[in-house]
Structure formats: C-alpha cells, structure tokens
Coordinates of C-alpha atoms in Angstrom, one line a residue:
X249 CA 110.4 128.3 131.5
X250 CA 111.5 125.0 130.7
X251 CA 109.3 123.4 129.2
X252 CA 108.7 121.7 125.4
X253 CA 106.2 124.4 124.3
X254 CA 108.5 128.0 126.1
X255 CA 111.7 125.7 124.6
X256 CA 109.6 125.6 121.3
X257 CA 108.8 129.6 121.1
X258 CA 112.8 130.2 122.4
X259 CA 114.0 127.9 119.1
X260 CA 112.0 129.3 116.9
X261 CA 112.5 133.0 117.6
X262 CA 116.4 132.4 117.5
X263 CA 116.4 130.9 113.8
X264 CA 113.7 133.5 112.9
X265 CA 115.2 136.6 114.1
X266 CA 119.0 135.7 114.0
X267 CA 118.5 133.6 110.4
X268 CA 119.7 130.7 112.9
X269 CA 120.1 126.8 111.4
X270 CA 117.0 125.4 113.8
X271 CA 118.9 121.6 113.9
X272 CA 121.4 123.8 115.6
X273 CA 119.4 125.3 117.6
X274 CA 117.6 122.3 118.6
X275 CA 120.5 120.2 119.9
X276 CA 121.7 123.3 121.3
X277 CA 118.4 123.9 123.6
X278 CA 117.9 120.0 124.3
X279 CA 121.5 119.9 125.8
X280 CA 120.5 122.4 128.3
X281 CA 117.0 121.5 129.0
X282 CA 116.1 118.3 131.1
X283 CA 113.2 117.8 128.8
X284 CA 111.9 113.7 128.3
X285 CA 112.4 112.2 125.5
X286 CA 108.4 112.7 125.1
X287 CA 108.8 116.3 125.6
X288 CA 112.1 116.6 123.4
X289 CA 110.0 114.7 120.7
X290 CA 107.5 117.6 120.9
X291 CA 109.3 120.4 120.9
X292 CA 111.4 119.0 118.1
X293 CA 107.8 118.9 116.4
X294 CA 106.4 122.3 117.3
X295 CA 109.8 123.6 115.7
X296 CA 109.8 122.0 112.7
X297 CA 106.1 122.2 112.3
X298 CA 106.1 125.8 112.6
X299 CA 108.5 126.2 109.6
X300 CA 106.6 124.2 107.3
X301 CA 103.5 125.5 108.0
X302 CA 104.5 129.6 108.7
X303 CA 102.7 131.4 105.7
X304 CA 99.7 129.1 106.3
X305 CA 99.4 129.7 110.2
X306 CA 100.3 133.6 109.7
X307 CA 97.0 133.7 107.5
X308 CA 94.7 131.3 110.3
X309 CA 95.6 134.2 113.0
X310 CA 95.7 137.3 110.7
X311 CA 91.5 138.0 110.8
X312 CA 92.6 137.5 114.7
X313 CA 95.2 140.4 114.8
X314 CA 94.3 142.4 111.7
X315 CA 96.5 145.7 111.7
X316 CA 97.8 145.4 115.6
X317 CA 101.1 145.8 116.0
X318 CA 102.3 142.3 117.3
X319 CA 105.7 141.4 119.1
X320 CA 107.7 138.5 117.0
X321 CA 107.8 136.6 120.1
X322 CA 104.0 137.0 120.8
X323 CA 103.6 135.9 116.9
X324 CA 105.5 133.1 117.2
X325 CA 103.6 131.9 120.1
X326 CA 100.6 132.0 118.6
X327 CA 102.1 130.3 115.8
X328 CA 102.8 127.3 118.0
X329 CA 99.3 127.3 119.5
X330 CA 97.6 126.7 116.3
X331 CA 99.8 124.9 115.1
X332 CA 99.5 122.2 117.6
X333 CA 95.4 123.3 117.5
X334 CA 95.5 122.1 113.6
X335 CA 98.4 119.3 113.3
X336 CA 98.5 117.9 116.8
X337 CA 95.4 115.8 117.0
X338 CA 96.6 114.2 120.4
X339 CA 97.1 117.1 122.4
X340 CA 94.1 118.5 124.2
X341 CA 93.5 122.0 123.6
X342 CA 93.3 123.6 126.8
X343 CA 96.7 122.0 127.3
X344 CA 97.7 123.9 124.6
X345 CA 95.6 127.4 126.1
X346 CA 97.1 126.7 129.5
X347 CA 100.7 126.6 128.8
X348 CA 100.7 129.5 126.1
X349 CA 98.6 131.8 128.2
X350 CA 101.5 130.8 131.4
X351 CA 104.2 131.8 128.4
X352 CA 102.8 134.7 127.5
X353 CA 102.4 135.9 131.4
X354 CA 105.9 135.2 131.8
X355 CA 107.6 136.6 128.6
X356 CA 105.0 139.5 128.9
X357 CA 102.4 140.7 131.1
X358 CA 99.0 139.7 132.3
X359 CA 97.5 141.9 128.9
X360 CA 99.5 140.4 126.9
X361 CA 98.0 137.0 128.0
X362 CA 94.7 138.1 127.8
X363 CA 95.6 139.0 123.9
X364 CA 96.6 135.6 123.3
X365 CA 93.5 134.2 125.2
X366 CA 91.5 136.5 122.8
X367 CA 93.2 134.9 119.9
X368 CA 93.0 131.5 120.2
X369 CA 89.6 131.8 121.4
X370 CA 88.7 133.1 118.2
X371 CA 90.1 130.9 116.3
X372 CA 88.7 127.8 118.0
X373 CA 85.6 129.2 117.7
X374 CA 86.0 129.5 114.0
X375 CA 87.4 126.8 113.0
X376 CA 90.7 126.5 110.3
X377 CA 89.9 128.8 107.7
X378 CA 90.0 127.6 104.1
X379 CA 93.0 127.8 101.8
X380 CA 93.1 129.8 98.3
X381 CA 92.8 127.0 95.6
X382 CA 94.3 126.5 92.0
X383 CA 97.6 127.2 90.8
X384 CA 98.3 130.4 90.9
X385 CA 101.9 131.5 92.6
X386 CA 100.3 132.9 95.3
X387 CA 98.3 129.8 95.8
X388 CA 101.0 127.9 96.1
X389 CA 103.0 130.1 97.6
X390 CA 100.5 130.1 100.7
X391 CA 99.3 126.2 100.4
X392 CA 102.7 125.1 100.7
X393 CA 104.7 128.1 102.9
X394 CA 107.5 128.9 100.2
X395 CA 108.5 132.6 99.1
X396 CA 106.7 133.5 96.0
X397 CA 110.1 133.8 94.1
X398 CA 110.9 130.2 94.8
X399 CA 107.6 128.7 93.3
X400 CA 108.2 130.8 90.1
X401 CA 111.9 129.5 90.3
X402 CA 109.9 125.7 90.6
X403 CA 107.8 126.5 87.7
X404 CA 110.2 128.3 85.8
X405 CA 112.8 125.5 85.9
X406 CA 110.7 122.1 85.9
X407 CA 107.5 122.9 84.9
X408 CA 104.2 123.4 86.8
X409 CA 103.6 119.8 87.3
X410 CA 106.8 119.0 88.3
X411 CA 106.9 121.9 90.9
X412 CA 103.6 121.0 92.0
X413 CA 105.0 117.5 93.2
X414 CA 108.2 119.0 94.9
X415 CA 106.1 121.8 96.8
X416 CA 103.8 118.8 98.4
X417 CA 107.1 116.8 99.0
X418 CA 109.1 119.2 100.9
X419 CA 107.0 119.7 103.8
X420 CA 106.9 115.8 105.5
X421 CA 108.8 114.5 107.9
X422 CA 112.1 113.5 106.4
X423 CA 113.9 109.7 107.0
X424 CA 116.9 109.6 108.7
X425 CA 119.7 107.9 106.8
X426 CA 122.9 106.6 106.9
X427 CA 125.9 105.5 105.3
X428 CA 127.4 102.0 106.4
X429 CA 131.3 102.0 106.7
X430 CA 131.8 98.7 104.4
X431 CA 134.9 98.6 105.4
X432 CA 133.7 97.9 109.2
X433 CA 130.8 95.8 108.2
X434 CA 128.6 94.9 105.5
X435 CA 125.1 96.6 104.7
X436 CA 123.1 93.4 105.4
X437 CA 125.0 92.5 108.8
X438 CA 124.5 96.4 110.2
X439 CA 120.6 96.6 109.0
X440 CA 120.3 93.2 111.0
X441 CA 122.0 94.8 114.6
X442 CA 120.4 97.9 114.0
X443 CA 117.0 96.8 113.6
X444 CA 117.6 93.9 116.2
X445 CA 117.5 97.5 118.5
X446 CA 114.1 98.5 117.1
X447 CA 115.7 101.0 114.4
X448 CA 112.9 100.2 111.1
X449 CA 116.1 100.5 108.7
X450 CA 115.4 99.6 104.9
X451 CA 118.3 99.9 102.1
X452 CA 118.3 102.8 100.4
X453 CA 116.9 103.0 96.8
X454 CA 119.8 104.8 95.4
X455 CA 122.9 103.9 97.4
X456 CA 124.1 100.9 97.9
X457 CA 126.4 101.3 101.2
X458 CA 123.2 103.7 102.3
X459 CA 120.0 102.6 105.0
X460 CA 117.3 104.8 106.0
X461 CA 114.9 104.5 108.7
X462 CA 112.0 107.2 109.7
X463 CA 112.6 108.1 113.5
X464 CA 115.4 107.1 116.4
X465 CA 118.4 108.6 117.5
X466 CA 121.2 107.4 115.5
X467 CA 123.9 109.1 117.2
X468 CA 123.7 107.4 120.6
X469 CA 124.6 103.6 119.4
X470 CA 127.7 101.8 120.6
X471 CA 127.6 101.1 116.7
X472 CA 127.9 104.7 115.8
X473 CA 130.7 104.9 118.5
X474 CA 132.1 102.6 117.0
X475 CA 132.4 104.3 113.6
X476 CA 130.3 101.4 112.1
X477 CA 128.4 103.6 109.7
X478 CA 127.9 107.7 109.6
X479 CA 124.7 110.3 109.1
X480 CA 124.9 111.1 105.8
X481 CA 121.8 111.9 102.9
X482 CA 121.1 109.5 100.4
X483 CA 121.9 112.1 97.5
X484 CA 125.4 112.9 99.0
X485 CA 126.5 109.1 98.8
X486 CA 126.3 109.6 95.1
X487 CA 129.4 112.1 95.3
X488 CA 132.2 110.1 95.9
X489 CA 131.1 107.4 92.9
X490 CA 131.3 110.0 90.5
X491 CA 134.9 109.9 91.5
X492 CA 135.7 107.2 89.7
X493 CA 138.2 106.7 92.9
X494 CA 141.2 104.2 92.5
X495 CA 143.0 102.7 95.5
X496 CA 146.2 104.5 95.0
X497 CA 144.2 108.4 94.2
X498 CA 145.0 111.4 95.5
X499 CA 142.5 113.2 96.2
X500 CA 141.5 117.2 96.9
X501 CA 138.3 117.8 98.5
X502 CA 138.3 121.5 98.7
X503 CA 134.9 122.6 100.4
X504 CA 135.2 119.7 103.0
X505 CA 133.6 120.4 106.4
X506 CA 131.8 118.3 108.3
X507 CA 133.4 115.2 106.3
X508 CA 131.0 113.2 105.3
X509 CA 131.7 112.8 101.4
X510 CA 135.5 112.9 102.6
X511 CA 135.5 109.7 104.5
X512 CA 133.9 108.6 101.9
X513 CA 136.0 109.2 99.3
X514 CA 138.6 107.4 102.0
X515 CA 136.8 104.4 102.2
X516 CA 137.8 103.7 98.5
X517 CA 141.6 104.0 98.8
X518 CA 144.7 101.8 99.7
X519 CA 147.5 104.0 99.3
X520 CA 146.1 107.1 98.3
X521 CA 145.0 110.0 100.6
X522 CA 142.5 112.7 101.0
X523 CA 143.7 116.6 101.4
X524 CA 140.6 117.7 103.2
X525 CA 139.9 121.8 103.1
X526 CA 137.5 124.2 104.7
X527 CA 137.8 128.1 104.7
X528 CA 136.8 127.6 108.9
X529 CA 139.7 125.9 110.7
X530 CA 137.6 124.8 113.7
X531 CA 135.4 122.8 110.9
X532 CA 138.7 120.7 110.0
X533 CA 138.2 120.0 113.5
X534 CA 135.4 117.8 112.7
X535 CA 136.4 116.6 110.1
X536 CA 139.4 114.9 112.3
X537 CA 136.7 113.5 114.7
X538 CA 134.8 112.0 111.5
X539 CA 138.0 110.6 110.0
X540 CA 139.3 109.3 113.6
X541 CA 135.6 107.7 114.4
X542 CA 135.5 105.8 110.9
X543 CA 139.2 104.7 111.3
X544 CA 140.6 107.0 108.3
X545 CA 143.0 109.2 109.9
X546 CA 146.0 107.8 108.3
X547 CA 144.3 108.6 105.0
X548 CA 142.8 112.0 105.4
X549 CA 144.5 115.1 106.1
X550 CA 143.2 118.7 107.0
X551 CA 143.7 122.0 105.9
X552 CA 142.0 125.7 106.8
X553 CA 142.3 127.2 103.7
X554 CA 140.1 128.8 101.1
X555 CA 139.8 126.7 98.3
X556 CA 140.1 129.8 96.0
X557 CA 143.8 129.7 97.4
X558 CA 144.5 126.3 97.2
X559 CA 146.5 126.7 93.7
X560 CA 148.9 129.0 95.9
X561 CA 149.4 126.3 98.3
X562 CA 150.1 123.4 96.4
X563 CA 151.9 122.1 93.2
X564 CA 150.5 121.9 89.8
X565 CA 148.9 118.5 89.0
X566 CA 149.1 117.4 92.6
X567 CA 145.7 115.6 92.6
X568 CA 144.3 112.3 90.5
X569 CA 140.9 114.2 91.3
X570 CA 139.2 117.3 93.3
X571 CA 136.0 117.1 94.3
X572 CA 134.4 121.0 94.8
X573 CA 131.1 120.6 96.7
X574 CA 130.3 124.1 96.6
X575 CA 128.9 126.3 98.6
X576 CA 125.4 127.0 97.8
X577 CA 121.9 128.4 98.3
X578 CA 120.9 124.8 100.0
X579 CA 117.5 124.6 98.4
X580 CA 117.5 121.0 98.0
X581 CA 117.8 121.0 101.9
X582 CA 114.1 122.3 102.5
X583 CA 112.8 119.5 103.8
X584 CA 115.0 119.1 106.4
X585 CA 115.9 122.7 107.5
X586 CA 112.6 124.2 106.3
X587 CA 113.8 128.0 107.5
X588 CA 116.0 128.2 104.2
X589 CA 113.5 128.9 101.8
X590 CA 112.7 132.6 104.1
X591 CA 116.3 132.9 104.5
X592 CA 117.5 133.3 100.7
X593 CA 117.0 135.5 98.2
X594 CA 117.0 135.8 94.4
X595 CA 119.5 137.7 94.4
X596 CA 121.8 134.9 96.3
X597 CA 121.7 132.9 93.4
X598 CA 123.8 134.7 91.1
X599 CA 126.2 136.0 94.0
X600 CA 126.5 131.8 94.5
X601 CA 127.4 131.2 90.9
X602 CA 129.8 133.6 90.8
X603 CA 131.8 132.0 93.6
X604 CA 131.4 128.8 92.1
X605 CA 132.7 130.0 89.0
X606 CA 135.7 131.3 91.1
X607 CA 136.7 127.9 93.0
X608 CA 136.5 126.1 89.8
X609 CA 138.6 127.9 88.1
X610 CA 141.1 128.4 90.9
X611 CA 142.0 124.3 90.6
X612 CA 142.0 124.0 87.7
X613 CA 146.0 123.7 87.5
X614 CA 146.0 121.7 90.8
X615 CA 144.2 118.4 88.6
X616 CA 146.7 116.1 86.4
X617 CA 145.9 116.0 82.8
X618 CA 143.0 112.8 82.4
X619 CA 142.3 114.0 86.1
X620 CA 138.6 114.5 87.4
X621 CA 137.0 117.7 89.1
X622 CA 134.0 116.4 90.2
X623 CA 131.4 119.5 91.0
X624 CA 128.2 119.0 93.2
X625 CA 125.9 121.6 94.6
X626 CA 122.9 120.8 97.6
X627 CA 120.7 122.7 95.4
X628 CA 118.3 122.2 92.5
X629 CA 118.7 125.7 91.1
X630 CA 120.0 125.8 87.3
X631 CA 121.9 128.9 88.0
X632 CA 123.8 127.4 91.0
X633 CA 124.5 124.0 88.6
X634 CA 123.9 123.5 84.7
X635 CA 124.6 127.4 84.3
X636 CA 127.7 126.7 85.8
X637 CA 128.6 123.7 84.2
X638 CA 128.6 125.9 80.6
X639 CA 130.0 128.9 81.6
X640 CA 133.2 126.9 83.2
X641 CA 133.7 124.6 79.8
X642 CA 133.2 128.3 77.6
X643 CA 135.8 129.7 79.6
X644 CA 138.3 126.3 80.1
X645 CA 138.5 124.8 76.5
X646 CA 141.0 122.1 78.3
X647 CA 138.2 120.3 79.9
X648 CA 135.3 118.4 78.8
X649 CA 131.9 117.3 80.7
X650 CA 132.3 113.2 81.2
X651 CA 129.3 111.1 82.0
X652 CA 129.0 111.0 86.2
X653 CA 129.7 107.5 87.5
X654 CA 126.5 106.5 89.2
X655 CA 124.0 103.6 90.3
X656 CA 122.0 102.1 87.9
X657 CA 119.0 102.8 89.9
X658 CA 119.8 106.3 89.5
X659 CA 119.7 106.3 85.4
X660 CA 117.0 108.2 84.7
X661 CA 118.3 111.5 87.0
X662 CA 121.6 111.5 84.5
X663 CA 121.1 113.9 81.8
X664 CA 123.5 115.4 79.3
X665 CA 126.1 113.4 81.5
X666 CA 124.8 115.2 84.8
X667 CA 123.5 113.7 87.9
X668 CA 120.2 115.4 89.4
X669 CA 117.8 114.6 92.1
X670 CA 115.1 116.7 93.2
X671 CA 113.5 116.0 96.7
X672 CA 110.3 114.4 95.3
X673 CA 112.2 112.0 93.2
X674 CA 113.2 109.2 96.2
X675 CA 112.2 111.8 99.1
X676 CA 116.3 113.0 99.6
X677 CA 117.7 115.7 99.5
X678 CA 118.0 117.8 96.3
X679 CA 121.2 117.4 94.5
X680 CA 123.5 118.1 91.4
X681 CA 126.7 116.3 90.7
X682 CA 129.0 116.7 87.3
X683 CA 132.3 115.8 86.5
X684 CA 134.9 117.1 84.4
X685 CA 138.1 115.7 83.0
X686 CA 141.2 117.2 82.3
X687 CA 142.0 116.9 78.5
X688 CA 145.8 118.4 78.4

C-alpha cells in the first residue's frame, strides 16, 4: 500500500526491528513512494511521532491487549492510530479507522482487522488514559518515552531539575539549521534570499556563520546547489573554532564522514589543507561531494583509514592540529533521531570510552609540539567526555587541557576549559568539545 499511514507502519517497523536510523529510512521510503508533499509531511509525522511518544502509546493500548500475544507490525499499527487519535487534532478519526483497518486486512487477514477495530474502539471510547505523576524514574521514564537507565544517567549527571528540563526538551520538533559558506556569501545577504523564498530563517544564538529555521526543505535550493551554505547543527559549528585554525594549518580530521566540520575547518585556510579520514571508504565519498559542492576540493583530501592506524600511515608531527570527533553513544542526538535512546545500552558507554581512549592515544605522535587535538563527542554522557578528558591527561603527561576557543554567547557552557551544550540549553543538539595542546 502506498500510502502515508502503510509508508508510516513500513518505516517504523524497519528502524524498530533492524535498530534502522529512521531519517534514513525516511528519505529512503519517500524516494520510492509518489506520496504529496501533504502526505510526505504526514508520514514524516507519524514516524517521528511514534518514537517520541512509544512508551506512552504502548501504555494507552496495553488495558486494550493485556497478555495477547501481538505481532510487532500489528503493534506498531496501532501505535500510529493513536498516535494520530491523541496528537493529530486535524485528522478525523475514522480517517484514521479506515485506513488502519484496510492496513491491517492487507498485511494480515480479515481477524486481524477486526482486532485492531476492537482496539481502537476501545480506546476511543475511553478516552487517553492518565499518566503516573511525580518524579520518580519510572514516572519519567513513561511521561517522557526514555529507558529508565537514561533518566537515572540524567539525574545522576545534572541533577533532577536539570534532567527534568532536558526530558521535556527532547521530544519537540527540532529547527532545521544551517551553516552559511562565508566564503560564498555573507550571513545577512543569504538569510535575505532565503527568506525572500518563504524559508523563516533567524541567526543562530550560538554561531555566527549558523541560521536556523523550523520547517522547509533545504536541500532542494539552487542556493544549496550552489554550495552557498550546508546542513549542519548549531552545536557542531562550535568544533572547528576551538581549532584555533590559522590560514597556513594542516589539519587531521580523523573521524570525518559526512564532512560537515571538515569543510569547515577548510573554510578557515589559505595554504593549509585538510587530511579527511573515515574507517568506511564509501563515506570519503561524501565527503568529496561536500568538499566539491562548497568549492574546497583543492583543500581537503580523503582517506579510508581507521584513525587508530593513522600513526602508521603518516609521519610524526605531520599536523598543526587533529580534530577526533569520536565515535559515540549519540545521546545528544535524541531529538532529532528519537529511536537512539531504545537502541543503546549502559553498557555501550564504557565500550565507547574505551575506543575513545584508543584514537586519542593513537595521534598523539602525529600532532607537532604547541599543536592542538581538539576532542568532541555528540553526546552529553560524562563517561563518553569529562571521563575521558582525565584519563587521557593521567596517561599523557605531555599534554595539558587549554581553554576551547568559543563564542562569547556560548560562555556560560565553558567549564574547567570544556565546551558543553545540553539539548535544553538553545534547543541543539547535545555536545562536548575540549582541546588539548601538545607541551613537548
């Protein structure tokens, strides 16, 4: 069936049962699909919707199913009928009866419509059913659809206020924003053409080469094509600052792929180049199309390589400055790809660290002596981040933490000389970013 709601139920079962990214999923769906752009919109909501909102639609329909044995499929289906019962207030509902009842007939049977019937019915009849109050984990846990172990991470790490205000952040819509190419254009003359188009751009609060807007499809502009600016988070523009980049720098940026921070970190430079790694070579791949688009091709080169091999592939002091953005848990990414927080697991965490641990140390040789490794993590978890910035300086006497180069906006999220932004703080992505400089 092709249509938003069967579109909606096929996304979501592929991220839920194959741990799939559902932005991937999405585009992946709409490219096949001739959907509208009304009908893209909605599906697009269902999906997201859905993984907001999971634990708290799982307990709406539970009294419904109680101990029956339910497919994932049929699950998910319901899922998206309440969903759209509860959140959607301009869909009619026997829209929303019809065209589940027609999925479930064609994905199942005829009984297995007449279970979903039964369902819904029921829980029309009785209306949403009221949420646990207070602040207990498994009130929150519920209220806001994150893993128990998460909201004692929250709790644990920032306090109960603090995770409180995160929790209630992470599941609204997020802006959409972008990085203008400065070197194309200036932020004031872009924000002008873009909004000339209808875009609602506004400058970012903690970037200055950044603009954000809260819908539209940035991707499909002749301004895009024409590598005027680039789809990049607020909190990753604050990377290649903390760089301290000089026109003439050579520059490692070890954990690359899609290239975002790395044609960033080219926009700074004259003479200088960027050595651009990613363990997956059809990732450099992108990051060619990224470098060609913005016009920085002559300055950024690609490798597939490991960066925990990198000090086998290159000569000692080679690089004014590294940059490891490592590979993560990607909790500060909740808002936008909601299915992490059922994906990961405490566990992770550690296993995260430890790899960290290992990139850092392998480049160490590879910086010049008053060189910069910059370090930066899409995550808000201490473990991933301040855990690792003391366990590398116990084990590498040679290095020291420096203050990160930042905004000034940004003052208040620098601590101990560390840069971090949790998703509540200007509604971005969460992020960590520390620097360390070579002392002999």
């Amino acid at each position: 069936m092709n249509n938003s709601r069967a579109l909606a139920v096929e996304v979501l079962l592929k991220v839920l049962r194959n741990k799939a990214y559902s932005n991937i999923e999405i585009n992946n769906v709409l490219k096949g699909s001739d959907l509208s752009d009304a009908d893209s919109r909605l599906m697009t909501n269902i999906v997201y919707g859905v993984l907001q909102h999971r634990y708290v639609l799982e307990y709406q329909i539970k009294p419904y199913i109680q101990d029956k044995k339910v497919e994932q499929w049929v699950m998910i289906l319901l899922m998206t009928a309440v969903y759209q019962m509860q959140y959607l207030d301009k869909i009619p509902e026997h829209a929303i009866f019809n065209e589940s009842v027609e999925i479930a007939k064609a994905n199942g049977n005829k009984g297995v419509g007449n279970f979903v019937t039964a369902v819904l019915r029921n829980y029309q009849r009785h209306g949403f059913q009221e949420l646990p109050k207070g602040n207990s984990t498994y009130a929150l846990s519920l209220r806001h659809s994150t893993p128990q172990w998460l909201v004692d991470l929250l709790i644990n790490q920032q306090g109960l206020n603090k995770a409180k205000s995160v929790l209630e952040s992470i599941n609204q819509a997020s802006d959409i924003s972008i990085r203008v190419n400065t070197n194309k254009i200036s932020v004031d003359e872009l924000m002008t053409k873009m909004n000339n188009q209808g875009f609602d751009m506004k400058k970012s609060p903690i970037s200055s080469v950044g603009l954000t807007c809260p819908h539209g499809n940035l991707v499909n502009t002749q301004e895009f094509e024409e590598g005027l600016y680039t789809i990049q988070d607020e909190s990753s523009m604050t990377v290649a600052p903390a760089l301290d980049l000089q026109p003439d720098d050579q520059v490692l940026d070890s954990c690359a792929a899609p290239g975002g921070k790395t044609t960033h970190i080219a926009s700074y430079l004259e003479n200088g180049s960027v050595m651009a790694l990613d363990i997956h070579k059809p990732k450099t791949k992108l990051i060619q199309e990224n470098s060609h688009r913005l016009g920085y091709e002559d300055i950024i080169k690609t490798k597939a390589l490991d960066a925990r091999k990198a000090k086998d592939a290159f000569e000692p002091q080679s690089f004014d400055k590294i940059l490891v953005d490592a590979p993560c848990s990607g909790l500060g990414l909740i808002r936008r790809k909601p299915e992490l927080r059922y994906f990961r697991k405490p566990e992770d965490l550690l296993d995260l660290q430890k790899i960290q641990l290992q990139i850092l140390d392998s480049l160490t040789e590879l910086v010049k002596v008053s060189g910069l490794i910059v370090f930066s993590t899409c995550t808000f978890d201490a473990e991933e981040n301040e855990d690792v910035v003391i366990k590398f300086l116990q084990t590498h006497e040679n290095f020291e933490v420096v203050p990160v180069k930042h905004e000034k906006g940004l003052d208040k999220n620098v601590h101990d000389g560390v840069l971090k932004l949790m998703p509540d703080d200007y509604f971005t992505d969460g992020f960590f970013v520390s620097a360390f400089r070579r002392k002999k």
